[in-house]
Each structure stands twice: as structure tokens, then as C-alpha cells.
Coordinates of C-alpha atoms in Angstrom, one line a residue:
M28 CA 20.9 -39.7 20.7
L29 CA 23.9 -40.9 22.6
L30 CA 26.9 -42.6 21.1
R31 CA 28.0 -45.7 23.0
L32 CA 31.5 -47.2 22.5
R33 CA 32.2 -50.6 24.0
Q34 CA 35.8 -50.5 22.7
P35 CA 38.1 -47.5 22.9
V36 CA 38.7 -45.7 19.6
Q37 CA 42.0 -44.2 18.7
V38 CA 42.1 -40.5 18.3
D39 CA 43.9 -40.6 15.0
E40 CA 41.1 -42.6 13.4
L41 CA 38.6 -39.9 14.2
R42 CA 40.7 -37.0 13.1
W43 CA 39.6 -35.0 10.0
E44 CA 40.5 -31.8 8.4
V45 CA 38.3 -29.1 9.9
E46 CA 39.5 -26.5 7.4
N47 CA 38.2 -28.4 4.4
G48 CA 34.9 -29.0 6.1
D49 CA 34.9 -32.7 5.3
K50 CA 32.7 -35.0 7.3
P51 CA 34.5 -37.9 9.0
Q52 CA 34.0 -41.3 7.4
L53 CA 33.4 -43.8 10.2
D54 CA 33.8 -47.4 9.2
A55 CA 31.6 -49.7 11.1
Q56 CA 33.4 -52.8 10.0
A57 CA 36.7 -51.5 11.4
H58 CA 35.0 -51.5 14.8
P59 CA 32.4 -54.2 14.9
H60 CA 31.6 -53.5 18.6
A61 CA 30.8 -49.9 18.1
N62 CA 27.2 -49.0 17.9
F63 CA 26.7 -45.7 16.0
S64 CA 23.4 -44.0 15.9
P65 CA 22.2 -43.4 12.3
H66 CA 20.8 -40.0 13.3
L67 CA 24.1 -38.7 14.7
E68 CA 25.7 -36.4 12.2
S69 CA 29.0 -34.5 12.9
K70 CA 29.2 -30.8 12.0
P71 CA 32.7 -29.6 12.3
S72 CA 31.8 -26.0 11.4
Q73 CA 29.3 -25.7 14.3
S74 CA 30.8 -23.9 17.3
L75 CA 30.5 -25.4 20.7
L76 CA 29.8 -22.0 22.1
R77 CA 26.2 -20.7 21.7
E78 CA 26.2 -17.2 20.2
L79 CA 23.8 -14.7 21.7
S80 CA 21.0 -13.6 19.6
P81 CA 20.7 -9.8 19.0
G82 CA 17.5 -9.7 21.1
S83 CA 18.9 -11.5 24.1
S84 CA 20.9 -9.6 26.8
P85 CA 21.7 -11.8 29.8
D86 CA 24.3 -9.4 31.1
L87 CA 22.7 -6.3 32.5
S88 CA 25.8 -4.8 34.0
P89 CA 26.4 -1.1 33.4
D90 CA 29.4 -2.0 31.2
Q91 CA 27.2 -3.5 28.5
G92 CA 25.0 -1.4 26.3
S93 CA 26.1 2.0 27.5
D94 CA 25.4 3.5 24.1
S95 CA 21.9 2.2 23.9
G96 CA 19.2 4.8 23.8
S97 CA 21.6 7.5 22.7
D98 CA 19.2 8.7 20.1
S99 CA 16.4 9.4 22.6
E100 CA 15.9 12.9 23.8
P101 CA 17.6 13.7 27.2
D102 CA 15.3 14.5 30.1
D103 CA 15.4 17.9 31.8
A104 CA 16.2 16.3 35.1
P105 CA 18.7 13.5 34.7
V106 CA 18.2 10.5 37.0
V107 CA 21.2 8.5 38.3
P108 CA 20.3 4.8 37.4
G109 CA 22.6 3.3 40.0
P110 CA 25.8 3.4 42.0
G111 CA 27.8 3.0 38.8
F112 CA 26.9 6.5 37.6
V113 CA 27.4 10.0 38.9
L114 CA 26.1 13.5 37.9
V115 CA 29.0 15.8 36.8
S116 CA 28.6 19.5 36.6
F117 CA 31.5 21.4 34.8
D118 CA 33.0 24.7 36.1
G119 CA 33.4 27.6 33.8
D120 CA 31.4 30.5 32.4
H121 CA 30.6 28.9 29.0
V122 CA 29.0 25.8 30.5
A123 CA 27.6 27.3 33.7
T124 CA 24.0 27.0 32.6
E125 CA 24.2 23.5 31.2
T126 CA 22.4 20.6 32.9
P127 CA 24.7 18.2 34.9
Q128 CA 25.7 15.3 32.7
L129 CA 25.5 11.6 33.5
R130 CA 28.9 9.9 33.5
R131 CA 30.1 6.5 34.5
N132 CA 31.8 6.4 37.9
P133 CA 35.5 5.3 37.4
L134 CA 35.6 4.2 41.0
R135 CA 34.1 0.9 42.1
M136 CA 31.5 1.5 44.8
T137 CA 31.3 -1.5 47.2
E138 CA 28.9 0.1 49.7
Y139 CA 26.5 3.0 50.0
L140 CA 27.2 6.1 52.0
Q141 CA 24.1 7.0 54.1
L142 CA 24.2 10.2 56.2
G143 CA 21.9 11.0 59.1
L144 CA 20.2 14.4 59.4
E145 CA 22.7 15.6 61.9
E146 CA 25.7 14.4 59.8
A147 CA 24.4 16.0 56.6
F148 CA 23.6 19.3 58.2
F149 CA 27.0 19.4 59.9
L150 CA 28.7 19.0 56.6
V151 CA 26.6 21.8 55.1
Y152 CA 26.5 24.2 58.0
S153 CA 29.9 23.8 59.7
L154 CA 32.3 22.5 57.0
G155 CA 30.5 23.7 53.8
C156 CA 31.6 20.5 51.9
L157 CA 28.2 19.2 51.0
S158 CA 25.3 20.4 49.0
V159 CA 21.8 18.9 49.5
H160 CA 19.3 19.0 46.6
L161 CA 15.6 18.7 46.7
Q162 CA 14.1 17.8 43.2
Q163 CA 17.3 19.0 41.5
D164 CA 17.2 22.3 43.4
P165 CA 19.9 23.1 46.0
L166 CA 18.7 23.9 49.5
S167 CA 20.0 26.8 51.5
I168 CA 21.1 26.3 55.1
T169 CA 17.9 27.7 56.4
E170 CA 15.8 25.6 54.1
L171 CA 17.7 22.4 55.0
W172 CA 17.3 23.3 58.7
R173 CA 13.5 23.5 58.3
Q174 CA 13.3 20.3 56.3
C175 CA 15.2 18.5 59.0
M176 CA 12.9 19.9 61.7
A177 CA 9.8 18.8 59.7
L178 CA 11.2 15.2 59.6
R179 CA 12.4 15.2 63.2
P180 CA 10.7 17.4 65.9
D181 CA 13.6 16.9 68.2
F182 CA 16.2 17.8 65.6
V183 CA 17.2 21.1 67.3
S184 CA 18.3 19.3 70.5
S185 CA 19.7 16.4 68.7
Y186 CA 21.9 18.5 66.4
A187 CA 23.0 20.7 69.2
A188 CA 24.3 17.6 71.0
Y189 CA 25.9 16.3 67.8
H190 CA 27.6 19.6 67.1
H191 CA 28.8 19.8 70.7
F192 CA 30.6 16.4 70.6
R193 CA 31.8 16.7 67.0
S194 CA 33.5 20.0 67.7
R195 CA 35.4 18.3 70.5
G196 CA 36.9 15.6 68.3
W197 CA 34.4 12.8 68.8
V198 CA 32.5 11.1 66.0
P199 CA 28.9 10.7 67.0
K200 CA 26.7 8.1 65.3
G201 CA 23.0 8.2 65.9
G202 CA 21.8 5.1 64.1
S203 CA 24.0 2.7 66.0
G204 CA 22.7 3.9 69.4
A205 CA 19.4 2.2 69.0
K206 CA 21.0 -1.2 69.8
Y207 CA 21.8 0.0 73.3
G208 CA 18.7 2.1 74.0
V209 CA 20.4 5.5 73.6
D210 CA 20.4 8.4 71.1
M211 CA 23.9 8.2 69.9
L212 CA 27.3 6.6 70.4
L213 CA 30.6 8.5 70.6
Y214 CA 33.6 7.0 68.7
R215 CA 37.2 8.0 68.7
K216 CA 38.1 8.8 65.1
G217 CA 35.3 6.7 63.8
P218 CA 33.7 3.2 63.9
P219 CA 36.4 1.6 61.6
F220 CA 39.1 2.4 64.1
Y221 CA 37.7 2.0 67.6
H222 CA 34.7 0.8 69.4
A223 CA 32.4 3.4 70.9
S224 CA 33.5 4.8 74.2
Y225 CA 30.3 6.5 75.4
S226 CA 26.5 6.0 75.1
V227 CA 24.7 9.3 75.0
V228 CA 21.1 10.2 76.0
V229 CA 20.0 13.7 74.8
E230 CA 17.5 15.6 76.9
K231 CA 15.9 19.0 76.3
V232 CA 15.6 21.2 79.4
D233 CA 15.3 24.8 80.4
E234 CA 17.6 26.8 82.6
R235 CA 16.2 25.3 85.8
F236 CA 16.7 21.8 84.3
E237 CA 12.9 21.4 84.1
G238 CA 10.5 20.8 81.2
S239 CA 9.0 18.0 79.2
T240 CA 11.8 15.4 78.8
L241 CA 12.1 13.5 75.6
R242 CA 12.7 10.3 77.5
P243 CA 11.4 10.3 81.1
F244 CA 13.5 8.0 83.3
S245 CA 12.6 6.2 86.5
W246 CA 15.3 4.9 88.8
R247 CA 14.7 1.4 87.6
S248 CA 15.0 2.2 83.9
L249 CA 18.1 4.4 84.5
A250 CA 19.7 1.5 86.4
A251 CA 18.9 -0.9 83.7
L252 CA 20.3 1.4 81.0
S253 CA 23.4 1.9 83.1
R254 CA 23.9 -1.9 83.5
I255 CA 23.5 -2.5 79.7
T256 CA 26.0 0.2 79.0
A257 CA 28.5 -1.3 81.4
N258 CA 28.1 -4.8 79.9
V259 CA 29.2 -3.5 76.5
S260 CA 32.3 -1.7 77.9
K261 CA 30.9 1.8 77.5
E262 CA 30.1 4.7 79.8
L263 CA 26.7 6.4 80.0
L264 CA 26.4 10.2 79.4
L265 CA 23.3 12.3 79.9
C266 CA 23.5 15.3 77.5
Y267 CA 21.3 18.2 78.6
V268 CA 20.5 20.8 75.9
I269 CA 19.6 23.9 77.8
H270 CA 17.1 26.2 76.1
P271 CA 17.0 29.8 77.6
A272 CA 13.7 31.2 78.7
D273 CA 13.8 34.1 76.2
L274 CA 14.2 31.7 73.2
S275 CA 11.0 31.9 71.1
E276 CA 9.6 29.3 68.7
A277 CA 10.2 31.6 65.8
E278 CA 13.9 31.7 66.5
L279 CA 14.1 27.9 66.3
D280 CA 13.3 28.1 62.6
S281 CA 16.8 29.3 61.9
P282 CA 20.2 27.7 62.8
A283 CA 21.1 31.0 64.4
C284 CA 19.4 29.7 67.6
L285 CA 22.3 27.4 68.2
S286 CA 24.4 30.3 69.6
K287 CA 21.8 30.6 72.4
L288 CA 21.8 27.0 73.4
K289 CA 24.0 25.5 76.1
V290 CA 25.1 21.8 76.4
Q291 CA 26.0 20.2 79.7
D292 CA 27.1 16.6 80.2
V293 CA 26.6 14.4 83.2
M294 CA 28.2 11.0 83.5
V295 CA 26.2 8.2 85.1
S296 CA 28.1 5.3 86.7
R297 CA 27.1 2.5 89.1
W298 CA 28.3 2.8 92.7
V299 CA 29.9 -0.5 93.8
S300 CA 30.8 -0.5 97.5
S301 CA 33.7 -2.9 97.2
K302 CA 35.2 -0.9 94.4
E303 CA 34.8 2.4 96.1
R304 CA 36.3 1.0 99.3
A305 CA 39.3 -0.2 97.4
E306 CA 39.8 3.2 95.8
Q307 CA 39.6 4.9 99.1
E308 CA 42.2 2.6 100.6
D309 CA 44.5 3.4 97.7
I310 CA 44.2 7.1 98.4

């Protein structure tokens, strides 16, 4: 029921002592124009804020209810529930055999870090700063190599090209190359600092530059790709990963085969007659 007041009521007239819990005595004769509902009853002790019942839990953030379920038995393989938690393993002889413990991450994670196969293997194989686990078991370098080959049949050539450019100071990114029809883009220092400078197409060839190409080009498709690359202010690179004739399929199951591979780059650019004529005149 609504309370309608045709005439303003002074605040002092409706004031009562909340501490004593006395109900206000409203005199209808003092305000003849006021229409009070007989079903309206004031309750000073009732809070305006609704208290949550014990069963309700509208806030499902990790900060609430972190101690719930502490009496349940821990699983053998802890599962990270979300980005707010991390698995922590302690160093030391007395706790070396303990299972990694689930702890709250003190740092706020605003985005996910997703690594490609080439990026992950480079951090494991070349820098040794990453450990990849499969069902809570760490993978060796050879096991990780075989897992990547099972996921990507062209992983050997792709990683050889990635390692080639990464060791020369470039930051290759494979996922962003799909927008421009290439295998990877080369950044100086990284995407947060500069735009990509080169678009790279990776090809697997033998010592005579023959073999089944991963992406057969016609002159028309190559010209179209060159024009697209030029329109986005980049240069096109053809990266040839040369496999020697004496390299067997069994040797490809180990990253030791990388020492036998050779990488050669070829830059593709459009020939513009007016531009070439101007450059010749400057010389």
C-alpha cells in the first residue's frame, strides 16, 4: 500500500526514538488532508538492507567461500578451478614428494597466456624455462617433440623456421599470420611494441629445391599474396627449410634432426617500372 500526502509533513513531527523501539503516533486530526493506509505499519527495528540467507550465495567470486569444502578429502591430481588459482610445488628434500598445493594467485590476471606449439617447444628446448605436463606428468623434450608432431604434421619445418628467426632477434607469431594468408609474422621485440615487418611463408624442400610443397603457388596466387602484403605495409618472405637427402624419417622423431636442416630466405617484391627507373637515375 502506498502512502499519499497531499500536504507536506514536517520532519520533526515524524521523528521518534529508534533506540526505544517506540512506534510513531501519527495524528490524523493534525493533518486532515493526509490519507494514511490502515494497513501501513512502521517497523523501526527492520533494516532497509536485506540480509542474505545462509543458503543464498549470489557472489561466486574466488574471494568468497574459500574455506568451503575444506573437510573433503583432497584429490590425487589437483585441478586448477580458474585463473585466480595456481599450483605451487615447494623446493626442499622434506617436501619433494608432496603433491603440488592449490593456492590463490596474488596477482590479478586480466588475460590468458596462450602459447603455440613452436613457442612452447622453444621455451622448453632452447631456453629451458618452461615445463609441459600431460596428465600431471612432465614431458621430456623428445616426448614433447613427438606430441607436437602428432598434432601438426608440418611441425618440423615450422619449428625450424621459428627457431631460425627467433635466434636472430625476431619475434615470430604464427596465429596472427592467418589474417594475411601466411604462416607467421615477424615482429621487432613483439606485438605490443611494433607492427609486424615481414610476412613469412614456410616451405619444405630438398637440396635441389624440389619436393612436395606445403603450399603450391601459381604466379597469380603469388602476385595476389604479394599485393596483400604490400597493402598492409609488410614485406613477403619465402622461408625454405632444406631437408638433406640422407635424413631419414626415424631421425625426424627427435629434435636432434634440427642440426641437419638448413634454412634459406627469399624476399619477394613487386617490380614497378617507374620506381625502378627512378632508382636507376639516382644511381
